[in-house]
Amino acid sequence: MLDMIINPIIQPIMGAAGTAATAMNGIGAGALAGLHTAALESLTNSLNASAAAFQGMHSAALASITNTLNASAAAFNTGGLNTALEGLHASAAAAFSGGGLSAAAANSAGNVQLNNLVYGGFSNVYNTIYTAGQTWITSPTGQQIDGVINAPFLYLFGRDLIGNGVDGFTGPNTSLIGSLGLNGTLHDGGFLFGNGGAGLNGTAAHLAGTAGGSAGLIGNGGAGGSGFAGGGTAALGANGGSGGFLMGNGGAGGFGGSGGVSSSITVYNGAAAGNGGSGGWLFGNGGAGGNGGLGGTSSTNVGGAGGNGGVGGNSAILVGNGGDAGVGGNGGAGAAAGKAGGRAGFAYLGGNGGILAGDGGDGGIGGNGGAGGTGAAGGTAGRFVSSGTPGGITGLLGQEGAPGANGQAGAHG
């Protein structure tokens, strides 16, 4: 089973390394015969060593995963699994006897234990593969061989096969096929493995943050950039990138920019945050939503409104935790001369958990209203979009996320 998961990931890399080594041997024996071949032989040896090294990494990763799962199974064979199954039986009996889902929830201890076992097993498998892949990418040997492997993919698609996306990349994809806009850019992780690059934070030149890059088959999505803050130019936070299609965590949403200080009649509001990215298909956690920007303060007018928090990203379809929603931004304080405080930012839903295992993300917390100036009302509190709405939902074994709390109204001046 584990070979079925890992071999499709490892074998293309090993095959490419072997092909490259064979090709280099052929060149050395033919067209380049008679030339000084020391450099060519060195590269060929490096490619051959790379294939062998990756074979060793493959075996080590598989052994580590197997050992982890065996240890988990052994721990539950001592009684934990029986306890979990007994709890599930009690939950089912309570539901079918007329108590419904609320009665089943009261017997959820077994669900929690089994959820933790399933989630932990998937998490350990992913983390082992992820760590091995990142170790390869950042190693001198990996960097050398990946350059050979990635070259045709960059030419055709403008994106690596194996490699992390470039942080802050916003350029176009001008490659032969990638220019059609169907397969991402250098900002995204490699088709086979790699994280998406982080988005840019907003600046005076480009106010809004840019989105995080998405992963390919396996890897984590990049974090979204935060919006520019201050001076009446608060800008939106950007969304986090999606996790790998097979396995990977979504990137966190960027924070909304804060409103800053106004010395005129203009009111500076905080900006909304970005949403968390979604997890992969088999395993991955949703990214956390960003926090809303703070409402601006004013020396002559009402306080600015706080920005809304971002939505938590949904987990992978099968197993994963939903991302927590971001916090709504606090409203800004009103002027001393009887001006009201700013309204706080609203909070939104946490992400949904996996249909098999994993918990829903917690709902966001509403921001606090800004304090009113002398004799003026404080700002209204931030609330959940629908008061009392729960956090993200989940599937068979996990728990729903906690509902978000309302913020506090601002103090009366």
CSV table of C-alpha atoms in Angstrom, one decimal:
chain,number,residue,atom,x,y,z
A,1,MET,CA,0.0,0.0,0.0
A,2,LEU,CA,2.8,2.4,0.9
A,3,ASP,CA,4.7,1.5,-2.2
A,4,MET,CA,1.6,2.4,-4.2
A,5,ILE,CA,1.7,5.9,-2.7
A,6,ILE,CA,5.4,6.6,-2.7
A,7,ASN,CA,6.7,4.8,-5.9
A,8,PRO,CA,4.7,7.0,-8.4
A,9,ILE,CA,6.4,10.0,-6.7
A,10,ILE,CA,10.0,8.7,-6.5
A,11,GLN,CA,10.3,6.6,-9.7
A,12,PRO,CA,10.0,9.5,-12.2
A,13,ILE,CA,12.8,11.3,-10.4
A,14,MET,CA,15.0,8.2,-10.3
A,15,GLY,CA,14.2,7.4,-14.0
A,16,ALA,CA,15.0,10.9,-15.1
A,17,ALA,CA,18.3,10.8,-13.2
A,18,GLY,CA,19.2,7.5,-14.8
A,19,THR,CA,18.3,8.7,-18.3
A,20,ALA,CA,20.3,11.8,-17.9
A,21,ALA,CA,23.3,9.8,-16.7
A,22,THR,CA,23.0,7.4,-19.7
A,23,ALA,CA,22.7,10.3,-22.1
A,24,MET,CA,25.8,12.0,-20.7
A,25,ASN,CA,27.8,8.7,-21.0
A,26,GLY,CA,26.8,8.4,-24.6
A,27,ILE,CA,27.9,12.0,-25.4
A,28,GLY,CA,31.2,11.3,-23.7
A,29,ALA,CA,31.8,8.2,-25.8
A,30,GLY,CA,30.8,9.7,-29.1
A,31,ALA,CA,30.7,13.3,-30.2
A,32,LEU,CA,33.0,14.5,-27.4
A,33,ALA,CA,35.6,11.7,-27.8
A,34,GLY,CA,39.1,13.2,-27.8
A,35,LEU,CA,38.1,16.2,-25.8
A,36,HIS,CA,39.1,16.7,-22.2
A,37,THR,CA,36.2,14.8,-20.4
A,38,ALA,CA,37.1,15.3,-16.8
A,39,ALA,CA,34.2,17.7,-16.2
A,40,LEU,CA,31.8,15.5,-18.2
A,41,GLU,CA,32.8,12.4,-16.2
A,42,SER,CA,32.3,14.4,-12.9
A,43,LEU,CA,28.8,15.3,-13.9
A,44,THR,CA,28.0,11.8,-15.0
A,45,ASN,CA,29.3,10.4,-11.7
A,46,SER,CA,27.2,13.0,-9.9
A,47,LEU,CA,24.0,11.9,-11.8
A,48,ASN,CA,24.7,8.3,-11.1
A,49,ALA,CA,25.3,9.1,-7.4
A,50,SER,CA,22.1,11.1,-7.3
A,51,ALA,CA,20.0,8.2,-8.5
A,52,ALA,CA,21.6,6.0,-5.9
A,53,ALA,CA,21.1,8.6,-3.2
A,54,PHE,CA,17.5,9.1,-4.1
A,55,GLN,CA,17.0,5.3,-4.0
A,56,GLY,CA,18.3,5.4,-0.5
A,57,MET,CA,16.0,8.3,0.5
A,58,HIS,CA,13.1,6.3,-1.0
A,59,SER,CA,14.0,3.3,1.2
A,60,ALA,CA,14.6,5.4,4.3
A,61,ALA,CA,11.3,7.3,3.8
A,62,LEU,CA,9.3,4.1,3.3
A,63,ALA,CA,11.0,2.5,6.4
A,64,SER,CA,10.2,5.6,8.5
A,65,ILE,CA,6.6,5.6,7.4
A,66,THR,CA,6.3,1.8,8.1
A,67,ASN,CA,7.8,2.2,11.6
A,68,THR,CA,5.5,5.0,12.4
A,69,LEU,CA,2.4,3.2,11.4
A,70,ASN,CA,3.5,0.0,13.2
A,71,ALA,CA,4.1,2.0,16.4
A,72,SER,CA,0.7,3.6,16.1
A,73,ALA,CA,-1.0,0.2,15.5
A,74,ALA,CA,0.9,-1.3,18.5
A,75,ALA,CA,-0.2,1.4,20.8
A,76,PHE,CA,-3.8,0.9,19.9
A,77,ASN,CA,-3.6,-2.9,20.1
A,78,THR,CA,-2.9,-2.5,23.8
A,79,GLY,CA,-6.5,-1.4,24.3
A,80,GLY,CA,-6.9,2.0,22.7
A,81,LEU,CA,-8.5,0.6,19.5
A,82,ASN,CA,-11.0,-1.5,21.5
A,83,THR,CA,-11.9,1.6,23.5
A,84,ALA,CA,-12.4,3.6,20.4
A,85,LEU,CA,-14.6,0.9,18.8
A,86,GLU,CA,-16.7,0.5,21.9
A,87,GLY,CA,-17.3,4.3,21.9
A,88,LEU,CA,-18.4,4.1,18.3
A,89,HIS,CA,-20.8,1.3,19.1
A,90,ALA,CA,-22.2,3.3,22.0
A,91,SER,CA,-22.7,6.3,19.8
A,92,ALA,CA,-24.5,4.2,17.2
A,93,ALA,CA,-26.7,2.6,19.8
A,94,ALA,CA,-27.6,6.0,21.3
A,95,ALA,CA,-28.5,7.4,17.9
A,96,PHE,CA,-30.6,4.4,16.8
A,97,SER,CA,-32.5,4.1,20.1
A,98,GLY,CA,-34.1,7.5,19.4
A,99,GLY,CA,-31.6,9.9,20.9
A,100,GLY,CA,-30.4,11.0,17.4
A,101,LEU,CA,-27.1,12.7,16.7
A,102,SER,CA,-27.1,14.7,19.9
A,103,ALA,CA,-27.2,11.5,21.9
A,104,ALA,CA,-24.5,10.0,19.7
A,105,ALA,CA,-22.3,13.0,20.3
A,106,ALA,CA,-22.4,12.4,24.0
A,107,ASN,CA,-20.7,9.1,23.4
A,108,SER,CA,-17.9,10.5,21.2
A,109,ALA,CA,-14.8,9.5,23.2
A,110,GLY,CA,-14.3,6.6,20.8
A,111,ASN,CA,-14.7,8.8,17.8
A,112,VAL,CA,-12.1,11.2,19.1
A,113,GLN,CA,-9.5,8.4,19.7
A,114,LEU,CA,-10.1,6.8,16.3
A,115,ASN,CA,-10.1,10.2,14.6
A,116,ASN,CA,-6.7,10.9,16.2
A,117,LEU,CA,-5.4,7.6,15.1
A,118,VAL,CA,-6.4,8.0,11.5
A,119,TYR,CA,-5.4,11.6,11.3
A,120,GLY,CA,-2.1,10.9,12.9
A,121,GLY,CA,-1.3,8.1,10.5
A,122,PHE,CA,-2.0,10.2,7.4
A,123,SER,CA,-0.1,13.1,8.9
A,124,ASN,CA,3.0,11.0,9.7
A,125,VAL,CA,3.0,9.6,6.2
A,126,TYR,CA,2.8,13.1,4.6
A,127,ASN,CA,5.4,14.7,6.9
A,128,THR,CA,7.9,11.9,6.2
A,129,ILE,CA,7.5,12.3,2.4
A,130,TYR,CA,7.5,16.1,2.7
A,131,THR,CA,10.7,16.2,4.8
A,132,ALA,CA,12.5,13.8,2.4
A,133,GLY,CA,11.5,15.9,-0.6
A,134,GLN,CA,12.5,19.2,0.9
A,135,THR,CA,15.8,17.6,2.0
A,136,TRP,CA,16.4,16.5,-1.6
A,137,ILE,CA,15.5,19.9,-3.1
A,138,THR,CA,17.8,21.9,-0.8
A,139,SER,CA,20.8,19.5,-1.0
A,140,PRO,CA,23.7,20.2,-3.4
A,141,THR,CA,23.1,16.9,-5.2
A,142,GLY,CA,19.4,17.6,-5.5
A,143,GLN,CA,20.0,21.1,-6.8
A,144,GLN,CA,22.3,19.7,-9.5
A,145,ILE,CA,20.1,16.9,-10.7
A,146,ASP,CA,16.9,18.9,-10.5
A,147,GLY,CA,18.4,21.5,-12.8
A,148,VAL,CA,18.7,18.8,-15.5
A,149,ILE,CA,15.3,17.3,-14.8
A,150,ASN,CA,13.5,20.7,-14.7
A,151,ALA,CA,15.0,22.2,-17.9
A,152,PRO,CA,12.5,20.7,-20.4
A,153,PHE,CA,9.5,21.4,-18.1
A,154,LEU,CA,10.6,25.1,-17.8
A,155,TYR,CA,10.9,25.3,-21.5
A,156,LEU,CA,7.5,23.8,-22.2
A,157,PHE,CA,5.4,24.8,-19.2
A,158,GLY,CA,7.3,27.5,-17.4
A,159,ARG,CA,7.2,25.5,-14.2
A,160,ASP,CA,9.4,23.0,-12.4
A,161,LEU,CA,8.8,19.3,-12.1
A,162,ILE,CA,10.5,19.3,-8.7
A,163,GLY,CA,11.1,22.5,-6.8
A,164,ASN,CA,9.5,25.2,-4.6
A,165,GLY,CA,7.8,28.1,-6.1
A,166,VAL,CA,9.5,31.5,-6.2
A,167,ASP,CA,8.4,33.8,-3.4
A,168,GLY,CA,6.7,37.0,-4.6
A,169,PHE,CA,6.8,36.1,-8.3
A,170,THR,CA,4.3,38.0,-10.3
A,171,GLY,CA,5.7,37.8,-13.8
A,172,PRO,CA,3.9,36.2,-16.8
A,173,ASN,CA,4.4,32.6,-18.0
A,174,THR,CA,5.9,33.0,-21.5
A,175,SER,CA,6.8,29.3,-22.1
A,176,LEU,CA,5.6,27.4,-25.1
A,177,ILE,CA,2.6,25.7,-23.5
A,178,GLY,CA,2.4,27.7,-20.2
A,179,SER,CA,1.7,30.9,-22.1
A,180,LEU,CA,-1.8,29.5,-22.6
A,181,GLY,CA,-2.4,30.1,-18.9
A,182,LEU,CA,-3.4,26.5,-18.0
A,183,ASN,CA,-0.6,25.4,-15.7
A,184,GLY,CA,0.5,28.1,-13.3
A,185,THR,CA,3.8,30.0,-13.2
A,186,LEU,CA,7.1,29.9,-11.4
A,187,HIS,CA,5.2,31.1,-8.3
A,188,ASP,CA,3.7,27.6,-8.0
A,189,GLY,CA,5.4,24.5,-6.7
A,190,GLY,CA,6.7,21.8,-9.0
A,191,PHE,CA,4.2,19.6,-10.8
A,192,LEU,CA,5.4,16.6,-8.9
A,193,PHE,CA,6.7,18.1,-5.6
A,194,GLY,CA,7.3,21.5,-4.1
A,195,ASN,CA,5.6,24.3,-2.1
A,196,GLY,CA,4.0,27.3,-3.6
A,197,GLY,CA,5.8,30.6,-3.1
A,198,ALA,CA,4.7,33.2,-0.6
A,199,GLY,CA,2.7,36.1,-1.9
A,200,LEU,CA,4.1,39.7,-1.7
A,201,ASN,CA,3.0,42.0,1.0
A,202,GLY,CA,1.4,45.3,-0.2
A,203,THR,CA,3.5,48.4,-0.6
A,204,ALA,CA,2.9,52.0,-1.6
A,205,ALA,CA,3.5,50.9,-5.2
A,206,HIS,CA,1.2,47.9,-5.2
A,207,LEU,CA,-1.3,48.2,-2.3
A,208,ALA,CA,-2.9,44.8,-2.1
A,209,GLY,CA,-1.1,41.7,-1.1
A,210,THR,CA,-0.6,39.0,-3.8
A,211,ALA,CA,-1.9,35.4,-3.5
A,212,GLY,CA,0.3,32.6,-2.4
A,213,GLY,CA,1.3,30.1,-5.0
A,214,SER,CA,-0.3,26.6,-5.2
A,215,ALA,CA,1.5,23.3,-4.8
A,216,GLY,CA,1.5,20.7,-7.5
A,217,LEU,CA,0.9,17.0,-6.6
A,218,ILE,CA,2.6,17.1,-3.1
A,219,GLY,CA,3.5,20.2,-1.1
A,220,ASN,CA,2.1,23.1,0.8
A,221,GLY,CA,0.4,26.2,-0.5
A,222,GLY,CA,2.2,29.6,-0.1
A,223,ALA,CA,1.0,32.2,2.4
A,224,GLY,CA,-1.0,35.1,1.0
A,225,GLY,CA,0.6,38.6,1.3
A,226,SER,CA,-0.8,41.2,3.7
A,227,GLY,CA,-2.3,44.4,2.5
A,228,PHE,CA,-0.5,47.7,2.7
A,229,ALA,CA,-1.4,49.6,5.9
A,230,GLY,CA,-1.7,53.3,6.8
A,231,GLY,CA,-2.4,56.7,5.4
A,232,GLY,CA,-5.8,55.9,4.1
A,233,THR,CA,-4.5,53.3,1.7
A,234,ALA,CA,-5.3,50.1,3.7
A,235,ALA,CA,-5.5,47.3,1.2
A,236,LEU,CA,-6.8,43.8,1.1
A,237,GLY,CA,-4.9,40.8,2.3
A,238,ALA,CA,-4.5,38.0,-0.3
A,239,ASN,CA,-5.6,34.4,-0.3
A,240,GLY,CA,-3.3,31.5,0.6
A,241,GLY,CA,-2.4,29.0,-2.1
A,242,SER,CA,-3.9,25.6,-2.3
A,243,GLY,CA,-2.1,22.5,-1.0
A,244,GLY,CA,-0.9,19.7,-3.3
A,245,PHE,CA,-3.6,17.9,-5.3
A,246,LEU,CA,-2.7,14.6,-3.6
A,247,MET,CA,-1.3,15.8,-0.3
A,248,GLY,CA,-0.5,19.2,1.2
A,249,ASN,CA,-1.6,22.0,3.5
A,250,GLY,CA,-3.3,25.2,2.3
A,251,GLY,CA,-1.4,28.5,2.8
A,252,ALA,CA,-2.6,31.1,5.4
A,253,GLY,CA,-4.5,34.1,4.2
A,254,GLY,CA,-2.8,37.5,4.4
A,255,PHE,CA,-3.8,40.1,7.0
A,256,GLY,CA,-5.8,43.1,5.9
A,257,GLY,CA,-4.1,46.5,6.0
A,258,SER,CA,-4.8,48.9,8.9
A,259,GLY,CA,-6.4,52.3,8.2
A,260,GLY,CA,-3.8,54.5,9.9
A,261,VAL,CA,-4.3,58.0,11.3
A,262,SER,CA,-6.4,60.7,9.7
A,263,SER,CA,-6.0,64.4,10.5
A,264,SER,CA,-8.7,65.4,8.0
A,265,ILE,CA,-12.4,64.7,7.6
A,266,THR,CA,-11.6,61.5,5.7
A,267,VAL,CA,-12.3,58.3,7.5
A,268,TYR,CA,-9.7,55.5,7.0
A,269,ASN,CA,-11.1,52.0,7.3
A,270,GLY,CA,-9.2,48.8,7.8
A,271,ALA,CA,-9.2,46.3,5.0
A,272,ALA,CA,-10.5,42.7,4.8
A,273,ALA,CA,-8.1,39.8,5.2
A,274,GLY,CA,-7.4,37.0,2.7
A,275,ASN,CA,-8.9,33.5,3.0
A,276,GLY,CA,-6.9,30.4,3.9
A,277,GLY,CA,-6.0,28.0,1.1
A,278,SER,CA,-7.6,24.5,0.8
A,279,GLY,CA,-5.9,21.2,1.5
A,280,GLY,CA,-5.2,18.5,-1.0
A,281,TRP,CA,-7.4,15.5,-1.9
A,282,LEU,CA,-6.0,12.7,0.2
A,283,PHE,CA,-4.5,14.6,3.2
A,284,GLY,CA,-4.0,18.3,4.1
A,285,ASN,CA,-5.1,21.0,6.5
A,286,GLY,CA,-6.8,24.1,5.4
A,287,GLY,CA,-5.0,27.4,5.8
A,288,ALA,CA,-5.9,29.9,8.5
A,289,GLY,CA,-7.8,32.9,7.5
A,290,GLY,CA,-6.0,36.2,7.9
A,291,ASN,CA,-7.0,38.9,10.5
A,292,GLY,CA,-8.8,42.0,9.4
A,293,GLY,CA,-7.1,45.3,9.4
A,294,LEU,CA,-7.6,47.8,12.3
A,295,GLY,CA,-9.9,50.7,11.7
A,296,GLY,CA,-8.1,54.1,11.4
A,297,THR,CA,-8.3,56.8,14.1
A,298,SER,CA,-9.2,60.4,13.4
A,299,SER,CA,-8.5,63.7,15.1
A,300,THR,CA,-11.6,65.3,13.5
A,301,ASN,CA,-14.1,62.6,12.6
A,302,VAL,CA,-15.5,59.2,13.5
A,303,GLY,CA,-13.2,56.2,13.8
A,304,GLY,CA,-12.7,53.9,10.8
A,305,ALA,CA,-14.3,50.5,10.5
A,306,GLY,CA,-12.2,47.4,11.1
A,307,GLY,CA,-11.7,45.0,8.3
A,308,ASN,CA,-13.4,41.6,8.2
A,309,GLY,CA,-11.4,38.5,9.0
A,310,GLY,CA,-10.7,35.8,6.4
A,311,VAL,CA,-12.5,32.5,6.0
A,312,GLY,CA,-10.6,29.4,7.1
A,313,GLY,CA,-9.6,27.1,4.2
A,314,ASN,CA,-11.3,23.7,3.8
A,315,SER,CA,-9.2,20.6,4.5
A,316,ALA,CA,-8.4,17.8,2.1
A,317,ILE,CA,-11.4,15.9,1.0
A,318,LEU,CA,-10.5,12.7,2.9
A,319,VAL,CA,-8.4,13.6,5.9
A,320,GLY,CA,-7.4,16.9,7.4
A,321,ASN,CA,-8.4,19.8,9.8
A,322,GLY,CA,-10.2,22.8,8.5
A,323,GLY,CA,-8.4,26.1,8.9
A,324,ASP,CA,-9.4,28.6,11.7
A,325,ALA,CA,-11.1,31.7,10.5
A,326,GLY,CA,-9.3,35.0,11.1
A,327,VAL,CA,-10.2,37.7,13.7
A,328,GLY,CA,-12.2,40.8,12.7
A,329,GLY,CA,-10.2,44.0,13.0
A,330,ASN,CA,-11.0,46.5,15.8
A,331,GLY,CA,-12.7,49.7,15.0
A,332,GLY,CA,-10.8,52.9,15.3
A,333,ALA,CA,-11.3,55.5,18.0
A,334,GLY,CA,-13.4,58.5,17.3
A,335,ALA,CA,-12.1,62.1,17.7
A,336,ALA,CA,-12.2,63.7,21.1
A,337,ALA,CA,-14.9,66.1,20.0
A,338,GLY,CA,-17.9,63.8,20.3
A,339,LYS,CA,-17.3,61.5,17.3
A,340,ALA,CA,-18.3,57.9,17.4
A,341,GLY,CA,-15.9,55.0,17.4
A,342,GLY,CA,-15.6,52.8,14.3
A,343,ARG,CA,-17.5,49.6,13.7
A,344,ALA,CA,-15.5,46.5,14.3
A,345,GLY,CA,-14.8,43.9,11.6
A,346,PHE,CA,-16.9,40.8,11.2
A,347,ALA,CA,-15.7,37.2,11.5
A,348,TYR,CA,-16.4,34.3,9.2
A,349,LEU,CA,-16.6,30.6,9.1
A,350,GLY,CA,-13.8,28.1,9.9
A,351,GLY,CA,-12.9,25.6,7.2
A,352,ASN,CA,-14.5,22.2,6.9
A,353,GLY,CA,-12.7,19.0,8.1
A,354,GLY,CA,-12.2,15.8,6.0
A,355,ILE,CA,-15.0,13.5,5.4
A,356,LEU,CA,-13.1,10.6,7.1
A,357,ALA,CA,-11.1,12.2,9.8
A,358,GLY,CA,-10.1,15.7,10.9
A,359,ASP,CA,-11.8,18.5,12.8
A,360,GLY,CA,-13.5,21.6,11.5
A,361,GLY,CA,-11.8,24.9,11.9
A,362,ASP,CA,-12.9,27.3,14.6
A,363,GLY,CA,-15.0,30.3,13.6
A,364,GLY,CA,-13.5,33.7,13.8
A,365,ILE,CA,-13.8,36.2,16.6
A,366,GLY,CA,-15.4,39.5,15.9
A,367,GLY,CA,-13.4,42.6,16.5
A,368,ASN,CA,-14.0,45.2,19.2
A,369,GLY,CA,-15.7,48.5,18.4
A,370,GLY,CA,-13.6,51.6,18.6
A,371,ALA,CA,-13.9,54.0,21.6
A,372,GLY,CA,-16.1,57.0,21.1
A,373,GLY,CA,-14.9,60.6,21.6
A,374,THR,CA,-16.1,62.7,24.5
A,375,GLY,CA,-19.9,62.2,24.8
A,376,ALA,CA,-20.1,59.9,21.8
A,377,ALA,CA,-21.0,56.3,21.5
A,378,GLY,CA,-18.4,53.6,21.0
A,379,GLY,CA,-18.3,51.6,17.8
A,380,THR,CA,-20.5,48.5,17.4
A,381,ALA,CA,-18.9,45.1,18.1
A,382,GLY,CA,-17.9,42.8,15.3
A,383,ARG,CA,-20.0,39.7,15.1
A,384,PHE,CA,-20.1,36.4,13.4
A,385,VAL,CA,-21.8,36.6,10.0
A,386,SER,CA,-24.8,34.8,11.6
A,387,SER,CA,-24.7,35.1,15.4
A,388,GLY,CA,-23.9,31.7,17.0
A,389,THR,CA,-23.0,30.1,13.7
A,390,PRO,CA,-20.7,27.2,14.4
A,391,GLY,CA,-17.2,26.7,13.1
A,392,GLY,CA,-16.4,24.4,10.2
A,393,ILE,CA,-18.3,21.1,9.8
A,394,THR,CA,-16.6,17.8,9.5
A,395,GLY,CA,-17.2,14.2,8.4
A,396,LEU,CA,-17.3,10.7,10.0
A,397,LEU,CA,-14.9,10.9,12.9
A,398,GLY,CA,-13.9,14.5,13.5
A,399,GLN,CA,-15.4,17.3,15.6
A,400,GLU,CA,-17.0,20.5,14.4
A,401,GLY,CA,-15.0,23.7,15.0
A,402,ALA,CA,-15.9,25.9,17.9
A,403,PRO,CA,-18.3,28.8,17.1
A,404,GLY,CA,-16.8,32.3,16.8
A,405,ALA,CA,-17.4,34.8,19.6
A,406,ASN,CA,-18.7,38.3,19.1
A,407,GLY,CA,-16.4,41.2,19.9
A,408,GLN,CA,-17.1,43.9,22.4
A,409,ALA,CA,-18.7,47.3,21.7
A,410,GLY,CA,-16.5,50.3,22.0
A,411,ALA,CA,-16.5,52.4,25.2
A,412,HIS,CA,-18.8,55.5,25.4
A,413,GLY,CA,-16.8,58.7,25.5
